[in-house]
Coordinates of N, CA and C in Angstrom, one line a residue:
X481 N -14.0 2.2 9.5 CA -13.1 2.2 8.9 C -13.5 1.8 8.2
X482 N -12.5 1.7 7.0 CA -12.2 1.3 5.4 C -11.5 0.0 5.3
X483 N -11.8 -1.1 4.8 CA -10.4 -2.3 5.1 C -10.7 -2.7 3.7
X484 N -9.4 -2.5 2.7 CA -9.5 -2.8 1.7 C -9.0 -4.2 1.1
X485 N -10.1 -5.2 0.6 CA -9.4 -6.7 0.0 C -9.1 -6.1 -1.3
X486 N -8.1 -6.4 -1.5 CA -7.3 -6.2 -2.8 C -7.4 -7.4 -3.8
X487 N -7.8 -8.9 -3.0 CA -8.6 -9.6 -3.8 C -7.0 -10.0 -5.3
X488 N -8.0 -9.4 -6.1 CA -7.2 -10.0 -7.3 C -6.1 -8.6 -8.0
X489 N -6.2 -7.5 -7.2 CA -5.9 -6.5 -7.8 C -4.1 -6.5 -7.8
X490 N -4.1 -5.7 -9.0 CA -2.6 -5.7 -9.1 C -1.6 -4.4 -8.1
X491 N -1.0 -5.2 -7.9 CA -0.5 -4.0 -6.2 C 1.4 -4.4 -6.5
X492 N 1.9 -2.8 -6.1 CA 3.3 -3.6 -6.0 C 3.9 -4.3 -4.8
X493 N 4.7 -4.8 -5.3 CA 5.5 -5.0 -6.4 C 4.9 -6.4 -6.6
X494 N 4.2 -6.7 -8.0 CA 4.1 -8.1 -8.3 C 4.2 -7.5 -9.7
X495 N 4.3 -8.9 -10.5 CA 4.4 -9.5 -12.2 C 3.1 -8.7 -12.7
X496 N 2.2 -8.5 -11.7 CA 0.8 -8.3 -12.0 C 1.0 -6.5 -12.5
X497 N 1.3 -6.2 -11.3 CA 1.4 -4.7 -11.3 C 2.7 -4.0 -12.2
X498 N 3.4 -5.0 -12.7 CA 4.8 -4.6 -13.9 C 3.6 -4.5 -15.1
X499 N 2.9 -5.8 -15.2 CA 2.2 -5.5 -16.7 C 1.3 -4.2 -17.2
X500 N 1.1 -3.3 -15.8 CA -0.2 -2.4 -16.5 C 0.9 -1.0 -16.9
X501 N 0.3 -1.0 -17.5 CA 1.1 0.1 -18.2 C 1.1 1.9 -17.4
X502 N 2.0 2.2 -17.7 CA 2.7 3.8 -17.1 C 1.3 4.0 -16.0
X503 N 0.9 4.9 -17.3 CA -0.6 5.5 -16.9 C -1.5 5.0 -16.4
X504 N -2.3 3.9 -16.1 CA -2.3 3.0 -15.6 C -2.1 3.0 -13.9
X505 N -0.9 2.5 -13.6 CA -0.4 3.3 -12.5 C -0.1 4.5 -12.2
X506 N -0.2 5.1 -12.7 CA 0.2 6.4 -12.5 C -1.4 7.1 -11.2
X507 N -2.4 6.7 -12.4 CA -3.9 7.1 -12.3 C -4.3 6.4 -10.8
X508 N -4.0 5.4 -10.8 CA -3.8 4.5 -9.4 C -3.6 5.0 -8.3
X509 N -1.9 5.8 -7.9 CA -1.6 5.9 -7.3 C -2.2 7.9 -7.1
X510 N -2.1 8.5 -8.0 CA -3.2 9.7 -8.2 C -4.7 9.1 -7.5
X511 N -5.7 8.3 -7.8 CA -6.5 8.1 -6.9 C -6.8 7.4 -5.6
X512 N -5.4 6.8 -5.1 CA -5.0 6.6 -3.3 C -5.0 7.8 -3.3
X513 N -3.2 8.7 -3.9 CA -3.6 9.8 -3.1 C -4.6 10.6 -2.9
X514 N -5.5 11.0 -3.9 CA -7.1 11.7 -3.5 C -7.6 11.5 -2.6
X515 N -7.9 10.1 -2.4 CA -8.8 9.4 -0.8 C -7.7 9.8 -0.2
X516 N -6.6 9.9 0.2 CA -5.6 10.0 1.7 C -5.7 11.8 1.8
X517 N -6.7 12.2 0.5 CA -6.0 14.0 0.8 C -8.1 14.5 1.4
X518 N -8.9 13.2 1.1 CA -9.9 13.7 1.4 C -10.5 14.1 2.9
X519 N -11.1 15.3 2.8 CA -11.2 15.7 4.2 C -12.1 14.1 5.2
X520 N -11.6 14.0 6.4 CA -12.7 13.6 7.3 C -11.5 11.7 7.0
X521 N -10.5 12.0 6.2 CA -9.5 10.7 5.8 C -8.9 10.9 7.0
X522 N -8.3 9.4 7.6 CA -6.6 9.3 8.7 C -6.4 8.4 7.5
X523 N -5.0 8.5 6.6 CA -4.7 7.3 6.1 C -4.4 6.3 6.9
X524 N -4.4 5.3 5.7 CA -4.4 4.0 7.1 C -2.7 3.5 6.1
X525 N -2.4 2.7 6.2 CA -0.8 1.7 5.1 C -2.0 0.0 4.5
X526 N -0.8 0.5 3.6 CA -0.9 -1.2 2.5 C -0.2 -1.8 3.6
X527 N -0.8 -3.1 3.5 CA -0.6 -4.1 4.1 C 0.4 -5.3 3.4
X528 N 1.3 -5.8 3.2 CA 2.0 -7.0 2.9 C 1.3 -8.0 2.3
X529 N 1.4 -8.7 1.8 CA 0.9 -10.0 1.3 C 0.1 -10.7 2.8
X530 N -0.4 -11.6 2.1 CA -1.1 -12.3 3.4 C -0.1 -13.6 3.5
X531 N 1.3 -14.1 2.8 CA 1.8 -15.0 2.6 C 2.8 -14.7 4.5
X532 N 2.8 -13.4 4.4 CA 3.9 -12.7 5.2 C 3.4 -12.7 6.3
X533 N 2.2 -13.3 6.6 CA 1.3 -12.9 7.7 C 1.7 -13.7 9.1
X534 N 1.7 -13.7 10.2 CA 1.7 -14.9 10.8 C 0.4 -14.8 12.2
X535 N -0.5 -15.5 12.3 CA -1.8 -15.9 13.0 C -1.0 -16.5 14.2
X536 N -1.6 -15.3 15.2 CA -1.6 -15.9 16.9 C -2.8 -16.2 17.5
X537 N -2.7 -17.9 17.7 CA -3.7 -17.7 19.0 C -3.5 -18.8 19.9
X538 N -4.1 -18.5 21.4 CA -4.1 -18.9 22.4 C -4.8 -20.7 22.9
X539 N -4.3 -21.2 22.6 CA -5.2 -22.6 23.1 C -4.9 -23.6 24.3
X540 N -5.6 -23.8 25.8 CA -5.0 -24.4 26.6 C -3.9 -23.1 27.4
X541 N -3.8 -22.0 27.6 CA -3.0 -21.4 27.8 C -1.5 -21.4 27.2
X542 N -1.2 -22.3 26.0 CA -0.3 -21.9 24.8 C -0.1 -21.1 24.2
X543 N 0.7 -20.3 23.8 CA 0.2 -19.4 22.1 C 1.3 -20.2 21.1
X544 N 0.1 -20.3 20.2 CA 0.5 -21.0 18.6 C 0.3 -20.2 17.6
X545 N 1.5 -20.3 16.8 CA 2.0 -19.6 15.5 C 1.5 -20.2 14.6
X546 N 0.8 -19.7 13.7 CA 0.8 -20.2 12.2 C 1.2 -19.4 11.0
X547 N 2.0 -19.7 10.0 CA 2.5 -19.0 9.0 C 0.9 -18.7 8.3
X548 N 1.1 -17.5 8.0 CA -0.2 -16.7 6.9 C -1.8 -16.8 7.0
X549 N -2.2 -16.1 7.4 CA -3.6 -16.0 7.5 C -4.4 -16.9 7.8
X550 N -5.2 -17.9 8.0 CA -6.7 -18.9 7.9 C -7.6 -17.9 7.2
X551 N -7.5 -17.5 6.3 CA -8.2 -17.2 5.0 C -8.2 -17.2 3.9
X552 N -8.8 -17.5 2.7 CA -8.9 -17.3 1.3 C -7.5 -16.3 1.4
X553 N -7.2 -16.0 0.3 CA -6.6 -14.8 0.0 C -7.8 -14.2 -1.0
X554 N -8.7 -14.1 -1.6 CA -9.4 -13.4 -1.9 C -9.8 -12.5 -0.4
X555 N -9.8 -12.8 0.7 CA -10.7 -12.8 1.7 C -9.6 -11.6 2.9
X556 N -8.3 -11.6 1.5 CA -7.3 -11.1 3.1 C -7.3 -9.6 3.1
X557 N -7.0 -9.0 4.1 CA -7.0 -7.3 3.8 C -5.8 -6.9 3.4
X558 N -5.8 -6.0 2.7 CA -4.9 -5.7 2.1 C -4.2 -3.8 2.7
X559 N -5.3 -3.3 2.9 CA -4.7 -1.8 3.3 C -6.1 -1.5 4.5
X560 N -5.7 -0.2 4.5 CA -7.2 0.4 6.0 C -7.4 1.8 5.5
X561 N -7.8 2.5 5.9 CA -8.3 4.0 6.8 C -9.2 3.8 7.4
X562 N -9.2 5.1 7.8 CA -10.3 5.6 8.8 C -10.8 6.9 8.2
X563 N -12.5 7.0 7.9 CA -13.0 7.8 7.4 C -13.9 8.2 8.9
X564 N -13.9 9.5 9.2 CA -15.1 10.1 9.5 C -16.2 10.7 8.9
X565 N -16.8 10.1 8.4 CA -17.9 9.9 7.3 C -19.6 10.7 8.0
X566 N -20.3 11.8 7.2 CA -21.2 12.4 8.2 C -22.1 11.1 8.1
X567 N -22.5 10.4 6.9 CA -23.1 9.0 6.8 C -22.7 7.9 5.8
X568 N -23.3 7.3 6.2 CA -22.9 5.4 5.1 C -22.5 5.8 3.9
X569 N -23.4 7.2 3.3 CA -23.3 7.4 1.6 C -22.4 7.9 1.2
X570 N -21.9 8.8 2.6 CA -20.3 9.3 2.0 C -19.2 8.4 1.9
X571 N -19.6 7.1 3.0 CA -18.1 6.2 2.9 C -18.9 5.9 2.4
X572 N -19.5 5.4 1.6 CA -20.3 4.4 0.8 C -19.1 4.9 -0.6
X573 N -19.3 6.1 -1.2 CA -18.9 7.2 -1.9 C -17.3 7.0 -2.1
X574 N -16.9 7.0 -0.4 CA -15.0 7.4 -1.4 C -14.6 6.1 -1.1
X575 N -15.7 5.0 -0.7 CA -15.3 3.2 -0.8 C -15.0 3.3 -2.3
X576 N -16.1 3.6 -3.3 CA -16.5 3.7 -4.4 C -15.1 4.1 -5.1
X577 N -14.0 4.9 -4.7 CA -13.1 5.9 -5.1 C -12.1 5.3 -5.0
X578 N -12.1 4.0 -4.4 CA -10.5 3.3 -4.1 C -10.7 2.6 -5.2
X579 N -9.6 2.8 -5.5 CA -8.6 1.8 -7.0 C -9.1 0.2 -6.6
X580 N -8.7 -0.4 -5.8 CA -9.1 -1.5 -5.3 C -10.8 -2.4 -5.4
X581 N -11.1 -1.0 -5.3 CA -12.7 -1.8 -5.4 C -13.4 -2.1 -7.1
X582 N -12.5 -1.5 -8.5 CA -12.7 -1.4 -9.8 C -11.9 -2.3 -10.1
X583 N -10.9 -2.8 -9.5 CA -9.6 -3.6 -10.2 C -9.7 -5.0 -9.6
X584 N -10.9 -5.2 -9.2 CA -11.0 -7.1 -8.9 C -11.2 -7.4 -7.3
X585 N -11.1 -6.2 -6.1 CA -10.7 -6.0 -4.9 C -12.1 -5.5 -4.3
X586 N -12.0 -5.0 -3.0 CA -13.8 -5.1 -2.9 C -12.9 -3.8 -0.9
X587 N -14.0 -3.2 -1.0 CA -13.6 -2.5 0.3 C -15.0 -2.4 1.5
X588 N -14.7 -3.5 2.9 CA -15.4 -3.4 3.3 C -15.6 -1.7 4.8
X589 N -16.8 -1.3 4.5 CA -17.0 0.1 5.4 C -18.0 -0.6 7.0
X590 N -17.0 -0.4 7.9 CA -17.4 -1.3 9.3 C -17.1 -0.1 10.3
X591 N -18.7 0.5 11.2 CA -18.5 1.1 12.2 C -17.5 1.1 13.1
X592 N -17.1 2.0 13.7 CA -15.7 1.7 14.6 C -17.0 1.9 16.4
X593 N -16.5 0.7 16.8 CA -17.1 0.7 18.2 C -16.4 2.2 19.2
X594 N -17.8 3.0 19.5 CA -17.6 3.9 20.5 C -17.8 3.7 22.0
X595 N -17.2 3.9 23.4 CA -17.2 3.2 24.1 C -17.3 4.4 25.0

């Protein structure tokens, strides 16, 4: 699984995104489209901002909820995708093509547990 940490990456809808030149927005969209169309990729979804999240914990048999994640914004996951990679090098190459990795974010590669 490739988890996309957006960090300071400008994403729509936001003022930072609106300030990007149209050519750069188009290139970012094309880069994400190309990643999604890579053989072996199962596209995921972009997630809404962390302030829209609800975190659930169960303590002493009671379900507790809090608004937002219990993480710094730079640690929050902004999206994800699955990739059937031949090896780690292939996953790293794909992760390097994800725009967030070059625009202030990061991509975490994590193997799925097979049961």
